[in-house]
Amino acid sequence: MTSNDGDVRTSWDRIDAWCGSHLRGTPVRAVSDPGLLRAVETELGEAIPADVRAWWALERVGADFWLPGPFAPMDLAEALETREIWLEVAEQEDAAFDANGTPEPRFLPSFLPIAAGPGGDGLVVDLRPGGSRGAVYLWDHETWVLGVPLWSSVAAMLQDIATALESGTPALLRHTALGGTEKACVARVDDAGELTWEAAAR
């Protein structure tokens, strides 16, 4: 097990324990099929980052909107189906260029969804080679612009959320410090035992 694998498991155990003591029971994400991940790796021609693989191996992951945004984790089959739909949409769009002649952004095969929002947006992991490999981005279904990563990795995402839940401090502070457009947010639990994320006070 690599350190990233361990970080993912440790952070998830912290999140799971917090949710178990603060929230009502929720449905869980289906356990992922390792064969589907191997198929993605075959298509991309390279291995998926260890923390992304560990994310799909987690059990008891809540399937409701506990990720800041809010976003609900997808199971792997749903993520791959969503990826195919977004790729089809990108292919159907005519090539477009901005005023400087730069191609407009498109959903790429190297983007892997991991969570979905109620309005059609999602969280995606960038699997392209380079400095952003493994980073978690907001995928806006209207603008198609990635912007600043929400987190540098899936492991960083889970660690940030675990710390925010346990301490009552904001999540996404690093994103906002880097000039990201999403606001730092604090977890709140209502009387029904449901989690929401509210913009942190400045």
PDB file of C-alpha atoms in Angstrom:
ATOM      1  CA  MET A   1       0.000   0.000   0.000  1.00  0.00           C
ATOM      2  CA  THR A   2       1.412   3.400  -0.958  1.00  0.00           C
ATOM      3  CA  SER A   3       1.235   6.471   1.271  1.00  0.00           C
ATOM      4  CA  ASN A   4      -1.534   7.891  -0.925  1.00  0.00           C
ATOM      5  CA  ASP A   5      -3.540   4.696  -0.496  1.00  0.00           C
ATOM      6  CA  GLY A   6      -3.101   4.998   3.264  1.00  0.00           C
ATOM      7  CA  ASP A   7      -3.963   8.692   3.265  1.00  0.00           C
ATOM      8  CA  VAL A   8      -7.209   7.980   1.397  1.00  0.00           C
ATOM      9  CA  ARG A   9      -8.226   5.183   3.758  1.00  0.00           C
ATOM     10  CA  THR A  10      -7.274   7.132   6.900  1.00  0.00           C
ATOM     11  CA  SER A  11      -9.101  10.282   5.792  1.00  0.00           C
ATOM     12  CA  TRP A  12     -12.164   8.309   4.748  1.00  0.00           C
ATOM     13  CA  ASP A  13     -12.268   6.525   8.104  1.00  0.00           C
ATOM     14  CA  ARG A  14     -12.252   9.949   9.791  1.00  0.00           C
ATOM     15  CA  ILE A  15     -15.075  11.193   7.546  1.00  0.00           C
ATOM     16  CA  ASP A  16     -17.058   7.990   8.020  1.00  0.00           C
ATOM     17  CA  ALA A  17     -16.727   8.184  11.810  1.00  0.00           C
ATOM     18  CA  TRP A  18     -17.806  11.836  11.861  1.00  0.00           C
ATOM     19  CA  CYS A  19     -20.782  11.206   9.589  1.00  0.00           C
ATOM     20  CA  GLY A  20     -21.810   8.184  11.644  1.00  0.00           C
ATOM     21  CA  SER A  21     -22.020  10.275  14.820  1.00  0.00           C
ATOM     22  CA  HIS A  22     -23.535  13.440  13.310  1.00  0.00           C
ATOM     23  CA  LEU A  23     -25.737  12.514  10.344  1.00  0.00           C
ATOM     24  CA  ARG A  24     -28.754  10.353   9.706  1.00  0.00           C
ATOM     25  CA  GLY A  25     -28.177   7.133   7.791  1.00  0.00           C
ATOM     26  CA  THR A  26     -27.701   7.508   4.041  1.00  0.00           C
ATOM     27  CA  PRO A  27     -27.528   5.188   1.012  1.00  0.00           C
ATOM     28  CA  VAL A  28     -24.038   4.108   0.018  1.00  0.00           C
ATOM     29  CA  ARG A  29     -22.202   4.100  -3.290  1.00  0.00           C
ATOM     30  CA  ALA A  30     -21.936   0.725  -5.007  1.00  0.00           C
ATOM     31  CA  VAL A  31     -18.602  -1.073  -4.586  1.00  0.00           C
ATOM     32  CA  SER A  32     -16.484  -0.523  -7.684  1.00  0.00           C
ATOM     33  CA  ASP A  33     -15.459  -3.229 -10.144  1.00  0.00           C
ATOM     34  CA  PRO A  34     -11.642  -3.279 -10.502  1.00  0.00           C
ATOM     35  CA  GLY A  35     -12.059  -4.544 -14.065  1.00  0.00           C
ATOM     36  CA  LEU A  36     -13.681  -1.259 -15.078  1.00  0.00           C
ATOM     37  CA  LEU A  37     -10.670   0.676 -13.823  1.00  0.00           C
ATOM     38  CA  ARG A  38      -8.328  -1.576 -15.773  1.00  0.00           C
ATOM     39  CA  ALA A  39     -10.382  -0.850 -18.885  1.00  0.00           C
ATOM     40  CA  VAL A  40      -9.930   2.896 -18.345  1.00  0.00           C
ATOM     41  CA  GLU A  41      -6.193   2.419 -17.882  1.00  0.00           C
ATOM     42  CA  THR A  42      -6.033   0.398 -21.087  1.00  0.00           C
ATOM     43  CA  GLU A  43      -7.851   3.167 -22.956  1.00  0.00           C
ATOM     44  CA  LEU A  44      -5.591   5.884 -21.539  1.00  0.00           C
ATOM     45  CA  GLY A  45      -2.432   3.797 -21.936  1.00  0.00           C
ATOM     46  CA  GLU A  46      -1.215   4.488 -18.404  1.00  0.00           C
ATOM     47  CA  ALA A  47      -1.952   3.668 -14.781  1.00  0.00           C
ATOM     48  CA  ILE A  48      -4.486   5.655 -12.770  1.00  0.00           C
ATOM     49  CA  PRO A  49      -2.974   7.489  -9.738  1.00  0.00           C
ATOM     50  CA  ALA A  50      -2.887   5.393  -6.572  1.00  0.00           C
ATOM     51  CA  ASP A  51      -5.193   7.689  -4.597  1.00  0.00           C
ATOM     52  CA  VAL A  52      -7.816   7.652  -7.365  1.00  0.00           C
ATOM     53  CA  ARG A  53      -7.678   3.855  -7.413  1.00  0.00           C
ATOM     54  CA  ALA A  54      -7.973   3.835  -3.610  1.00  0.00           C
ATOM     55  CA  TRP A  55     -11.008   6.166  -3.821  1.00  0.00           C
ATOM     56  CA  TRP A  56     -12.882   3.633  -5.928  1.00  0.00           C
ATOM     57  CA  ALA A  57     -11.898   0.816  -3.540  1.00  0.00           C
ATOM     58  CA  LEU A  58     -13.478   2.522  -0.508  1.00  0.00           C
ATOM     59  CA  GLU A  59     -16.554   0.879   0.980  1.00  0.00           C
ATOM     60  CA  ARG A  60     -19.525   2.484   2.768  1.00  0.00           C
ATOM     61  CA  VAL A  61     -19.084   5.760   0.859  1.00  0.00           C
ATOM     62  CA  GLY A  62     -22.238   7.828   1.248  1.00  0.00           C
ATOM     63  CA  ALA A  63     -24.109   8.428  -2.001  1.00  0.00           C
ATOM     64  CA  ASP A  64     -25.681  11.719  -0.932  1.00  0.00           C
ATOM     65  CA  PHE A  65     -24.346  15.283  -1.194  1.00  0.00           C
ATOM     66  CA  TRP A  66     -21.623  15.308   1.485  1.00  0.00           C
ATOM     67  CA  LEU A  67     -18.840  16.700  -0.734  1.00  0.00           C
ATOM     68  CA  PRO A  68     -18.559  20.535  -0.736  1.00  0.00           C
ATOM     69  CA  GLY A  69     -20.444  22.066  -3.616  1.00  0.00           C
ATOM     70  CA  PRO A  70     -22.567  20.089  -2.913  1.00  0.00           C
ATOM     71  CA  PHE A  71     -21.643  16.924  -4.790  1.00  0.00           C
ATOM     72  CA  ALA A  72     -22.566  13.279  -4.366  1.00  0.00           C
ATOM     73  CA  PRO A  73     -20.013  10.535  -5.106  1.00  0.00           C
ATOM     74  CA  MET A  74     -20.732   8.424  -8.199  1.00  0.00           C
ATOM     75  CA  ASP A  75     -20.128   4.719  -8.352  1.00  0.00           C
ATOM     76  CA  LEU A  76     -17.590   3.760 -10.991  1.00  0.00           C
ATOM     77  CA  ALA A  77     -20.112   2.477 -13.532  1.00  0.00           C
ATOM     78  CA  GLU A  78     -22.083   5.744 -13.275  1.00  0.00           C
ATOM     79  CA  ALA A  79     -18.868   7.765 -13.547  1.00  0.00           C
ATOM     80  CA  LEU A  80     -17.842   5.995 -16.745  1.00  0.00           C
ATOM     81  CA  GLU A  81     -21.340   6.381 -18.211  1.00  0.00           C
ATOM     82  CA  THR A  82     -21.271  10.111 -17.384  1.00  0.00           C
ATOM     83  CA  ARG A  83     -17.819  10.380 -18.954  1.00  0.00           C
ATOM     84  CA  GLU A  84     -19.094   8.848 -22.189  1.00  0.00           C
ATOM     85  CA  ILE A  85     -22.084  11.202 -22.292  1.00  0.00           C
ATOM     86  CA  TRP A  86     -19.900  14.266 -21.734  1.00  0.00           C
ATOM     87  CA  LEU A  87     -17.481  13.068 -24.418  1.00  0.00           C
ATOM     88  CA  GLU A  88     -20.390  12.632 -26.853  1.00  0.00           C
ATOM     89  CA  VAL A  89     -21.608  16.146 -26.088  1.00  0.00           C
ATOM     90  CA  ALA A  90     -18.105  17.501 -26.719  1.00  0.00           C
ATOM     91  CA  GLU A  91     -17.917  15.674 -30.058  1.00  0.00           C
ATOM     92  CA  GLN A  92     -21.306  17.013 -31.139  1.00  0.00           C
ATOM     93  CA  GLU A  93     -20.274  20.605 -30.502  1.00  0.00           C
ATOM     94  CA  ASP A  94     -18.684  22.374 -33.454  1.00  0.00           C
ATOM     95  CA  ALA A  95     -15.083  23.482 -32.996  1.00  0.00           C
ATOM     96  CA  ALA A  96     -15.118  26.928 -31.425  1.00  0.00           C
ATOM     97  CA  PHE A  97     -12.404  29.513 -30.862  1.00  0.00           C
ATOM     98  CA  ASP A  98     -12.206  32.605 -28.691  1.00  0.00           C
ATOM     99  CA  ALA A  99     -11.285  36.097 -29.900  1.00  0.00           C
ATOM    100  CA  ASN A 100      -7.583  35.187 -29.823  1.00  0.00           C
ATOM    101  CA  GLY A 101      -8.056  32.076 -31.931  1.00  0.00           C
ATOM    102  CA  THR A 102      -7.567  29.755 -28.947  1.00  0.00           C
ATOM    103  CA  PRO A 103      -9.768  26.613 -28.981  1.00  0.00           C
ATOM    104  CA  GLU A 104     -12.619  26.711 -26.485  1.00  0.00           C
ATOM    105  CA  PRO A 105     -12.436  24.119 -23.689  1.00  0.00           C
ATOM    106  CA  ARG A 106     -13.915  20.665 -24.213  1.00  0.00           C
ATOM    107  CA  PHE A 107     -14.417  17.632 -22.031  1.00  0.00           C
ATOM    108  CA  LEU A 108     -11.479  15.318 -22.703  1.00  0.00           C
ATOM    109  CA  PRO A 109     -11.035  11.519 -22.450  1.00  0.00           C
ATOM    110  CA  SER A 110      -8.480  12.120 -19.685  1.00  0.00           C
ATOM    111  CA  PHE A 111     -11.109  13.652 -17.394  1.00  0.00           C
ATOM    112  CA  LEU A 112     -12.688  11.109 -15.024  1.00  0.00           C
ATOM    113  CA  PRO A 113     -15.836  12.154 -13.118  1.00  0.00           C
ATOM    114  CA  ILE A 114     -16.001  11.162  -9.459  1.00  0.00           C
ATOM    115  CA  ALA A 115     -19.062  13.071  -8.194  1.00  0.00           C
ATOM    116  CA  ALA A 116     -22.153  14.851  -9.500  1.00  0.00           C
ATOM    117  CA  GLY A 117     -24.031  17.966  -8.452  1.00  0.00           C
ATOM    118  CA  PRO A 118     -27.814  18.502  -8.581  1.00  0.00           C
ATOM    119  CA  GLY A 119     -27.504  21.066 -11.394  1.00  0.00           C
ATOM    120  CA  GLY A 120     -25.498  19.019 -13.884  1.00  0.00           C
ATOM    121  CA  ASP A 121     -21.991  20.022 -12.792  1.00  0.00           C
ATOM    122  CA  GLY A 122     -19.466  17.497 -11.532  1.00  0.00           C
ATOM    123  CA  LEU A 123     -16.126  16.861  -9.928  1.00  0.00           C
ATOM    124  CA  VAL A 124     -13.522  15.388 -12.269  1.00  0.00           C
ATOM    125  CA  VAL A 125      -9.991  14.086 -11.849  1.00  0.00           C
ATOM    126  CA  ASP A 126      -7.498  15.259 -14.468  1.00  0.00           C
ATOM    127  CA  LEU A 127      -5.555  12.226 -15.722  1.00  0.00           C
ATOM    128  CA  ARG A 128      -3.496  14.090 -18.310  1.00  0.00           C
ATOM    129  CA  PRO A 129       0.295  13.884 -17.909  1.00  0.00           C
ATOM    130  CA  GLY A 130       1.819  16.936 -16.289  1.00  0.00           C
ATOM    131  CA  GLY A 131       1.647  18.986 -13.139  1.00  0.00           C
ATOM    132  CA  SER A 132      -2.143  18.836 -12.810  1.00  0.00           C
ATOM    133  CA  ARG A 133      -2.319  15.044 -13.066  1.00  0.00           C
ATOM    134  CA  GLY A 134      -4.561  13.700 -10.322  1.00  0.00           C
ATOM    135  CA  ALA A 135      -6.002  17.104  -9.388  1.00  0.00           C
ATOM    136  CA  VAL A 136      -9.734  17.417  -8.656  1.00  0.00           C
ATOM    137  CA  TYR A 137     -11.585  20.109 -10.619  1.00  0.00           C
ATOM    138  CA  LEU A 138     -15.093  21.482 -10.797  1.00  0.00           C
ATOM    139  CA  TRP A 139     -16.545  20.659 -14.210  1.00  0.00           C
ATOM    140  CA  ASP A 140     -19.078  23.366 -15.044  1.00  0.00           C
ATOM    141  CA  HIS A 141     -21.454  21.951 -17.655  1.00  0.00           C
ATOM    142  CA  GLU A 142     -22.112  25.440 -19.043  1.00  0.00           C
ATOM    143  CA  THR A 143     -18.652  27.039 -19.237  1.00  0.00           C
ATOM    144  CA  TRP A 144     -16.492  23.882 -19.637  1.00  0.00           C
ATOM    145  CA  VAL A 145     -13.614  25.787 -18.000  1.00  0.00           C
ATOM    146  CA  LEU A 146     -11.592  23.903 -15.376  1.00  0.00           C
ATOM    147  CA  GLY A 147     -10.114  26.924 -13.610  1.00  0.00           C
ATOM    148  CA  VAL A 148      -8.079  26.423 -10.417  1.00  0.00           C
ATOM    149  CA  PRO A 149      -8.137  22.891  -8.953  1.00  0.00           C
ATOM    150  CA  LEU A 150     -10.398  22.464  -5.961  1.00  0.00           C
ATOM    151  CA  TRP A 151      -7.835  20.035  -4.533  1.00  0.00           C
ATOM    152  CA  SER A 152      -4.429  18.865  -5.745  1.00  0.00           C
ATOM    153  CA  SER A 153      -5.505  15.212  -5.486  1.00  0.00           C
ATOM    154  CA  VAL A 154      -8.249  12.906  -4.254  1.00  0.00           C
ATOM    155  CA  ALA A 155      -6.146  12.261  -1.137  1.00  0.00           C
ATOM    156  CA  ALA A 156      -5.954  16.031  -0.501  1.00  0.00           C
ATOM    157  CA  MET A 157      -9.723  16.335  -1.042  1.00  0.00           C
ATOM    158  CA  LEU A 158     -10.539  13.725   1.592  1.00  0.00           C
ATOM    159  CA  GLN A 159      -7.986  15.085   4.050  1.00  0.00           C
ATOM    160  CA  ASP A 160      -9.368  18.623   3.660  1.00  0.00           C
ATOM    161  CA  ILE A 161     -12.936  17.449   4.198  1.00  0.00           C
ATOM    162  CA  ALA A 162     -12.023  15.267   7.181  1.00  0.00           C
ATOM    163  CA  THR A 163     -10.258  18.161   8.891  1.00  0.00           C
ATOM    164  CA  ALA A 164     -13.095  20.581   8.123  1.00  0.00           C
ATOM    165  CA  LEU A 165     -15.707  18.211   9.547  1.00  0.00           C
ATOM    166  CA  GLU A 166     -13.784  17.392  12.708  1.00  0.00           C
ATOM    167  CA  SER A 167     -12.606  20.914  13.513  1.00  0.00           C
ATOM    168  CA  GLY A 168     -15.472  23.035  12.210  1.00  0.00           C
ATOM    169  CA  THR A 169     -13.000  25.009  10.093  1.00  0.00           C
ATOM    170  CA  PRO A 170     -13.501  25.831   6.386  1.00  0.00           C
ATOM    171  CA  ALA A 171     -12.750  23.476   3.527  1.00  0.00           C
ATOM    172  CA  LEU A 172     -11.303  24.752   0.219  1.00  0.00           C
ATOM    173  CA  LEU A 173      -9.017  27.323   1.835  1.00  0.00           C
ATOM    174  CA  ARG A 174      -6.101  26.391  -0.429  1.00  0.00           C
ATOM    175  CA  HIS A 175      -8.304  26.688  -3.532  1.00  0.00           C
ATOM    176  CA  THR A 176      -9.406  30.197  -2.588  1.00  0.00           C
ATOM    177  CA  ALA A 177      -5.843  31.200  -1.656  1.00  0.00           C
ATOM    178  CA  LEU A 178      -4.751  30.234  -5.183  1.00  0.00           C
ATOM    179  CA  GLY A 179      -7.427  32.497  -6.702  1.00  0.00           C
ATOM    180  CA  GLY A 180     -10.116  29.877  -7.232  1.00  0.00           C
ATOM    181  CA  THR A 181     -13.699  31.006  -7.731  1.00  0.00           C
ATOM    182  CA  GLU A 182     -15.325  28.599  -5.264  1.00  0.00           C
ATOM    183  CA  LYS A 183     -15.727  29.949  -1.759  1.00  0.00           C
ATOM    184  CA  ALA A 184     -14.264  28.336   1.330  1.00  0.00           C
ATOM    185  CA  CYS A 185     -17.113  26.650   3.180  1.00  0.00           C
ATOM    186  CA  VAL A 186     -18.027  25.263   6.581  1.00  0.00           C
ATOM    187  CA  ALA A 187     -20.060  22.128   7.326  1.00  0.00           C
ATOM    188  CA  ARG A 188     -23.418  22.549   9.020  1.00  0.00           C
ATOM    189  CA  VAL A 189     -25.807  19.835  10.223  1.00  0.00           C
ATOM    190  CA  ASP A 190     -29.521  20.671  10.383  1.00  0.00           C
ATOM    191  CA  ASP A 191     -32.119  19.262  12.777  1.00  0.00           C
ATOM    192  CA  ALA A 192     -32.882  16.446  10.328  1.00  0.00           C
ATOM    193  CA  GLY A 193     -29.282  15.270  10.437  1.00  0.00           C
ATOM    194  CA  GLU A 194     -28.459  16.455   6.938  1.00  0.00           C
ATOM    195  CA  LEU A 195     -25.130  18.030   6.005  1.00  0.00           C
ATOM    196  CA  THR A 196     -24.855  21.311   4.119  1.00  0.00           C
ATOM    197  CA  TRP A 197     -21.850  23.486   3.305  1.00  0.00           C
ATOM    198  CA  GLU A 198     -22.161  27.230   3.934  1.00  0.00           C
ATOM    199  CA  ALA A 199     -19.819  29.960   2.738  1.00  0.00           C
ATOM    200  CA  ALA A 200     -17.309  30.718   5.460  1.00  0.00           C
ATOM    201  CA  ALA A 201     -17.375  34.141   7.077  1.00  0.00           C
ATOM    202  CA  ARG A 202     -14.527  36.377   5.952  1.00  0.00           C
TER     203      ARG A 202
END
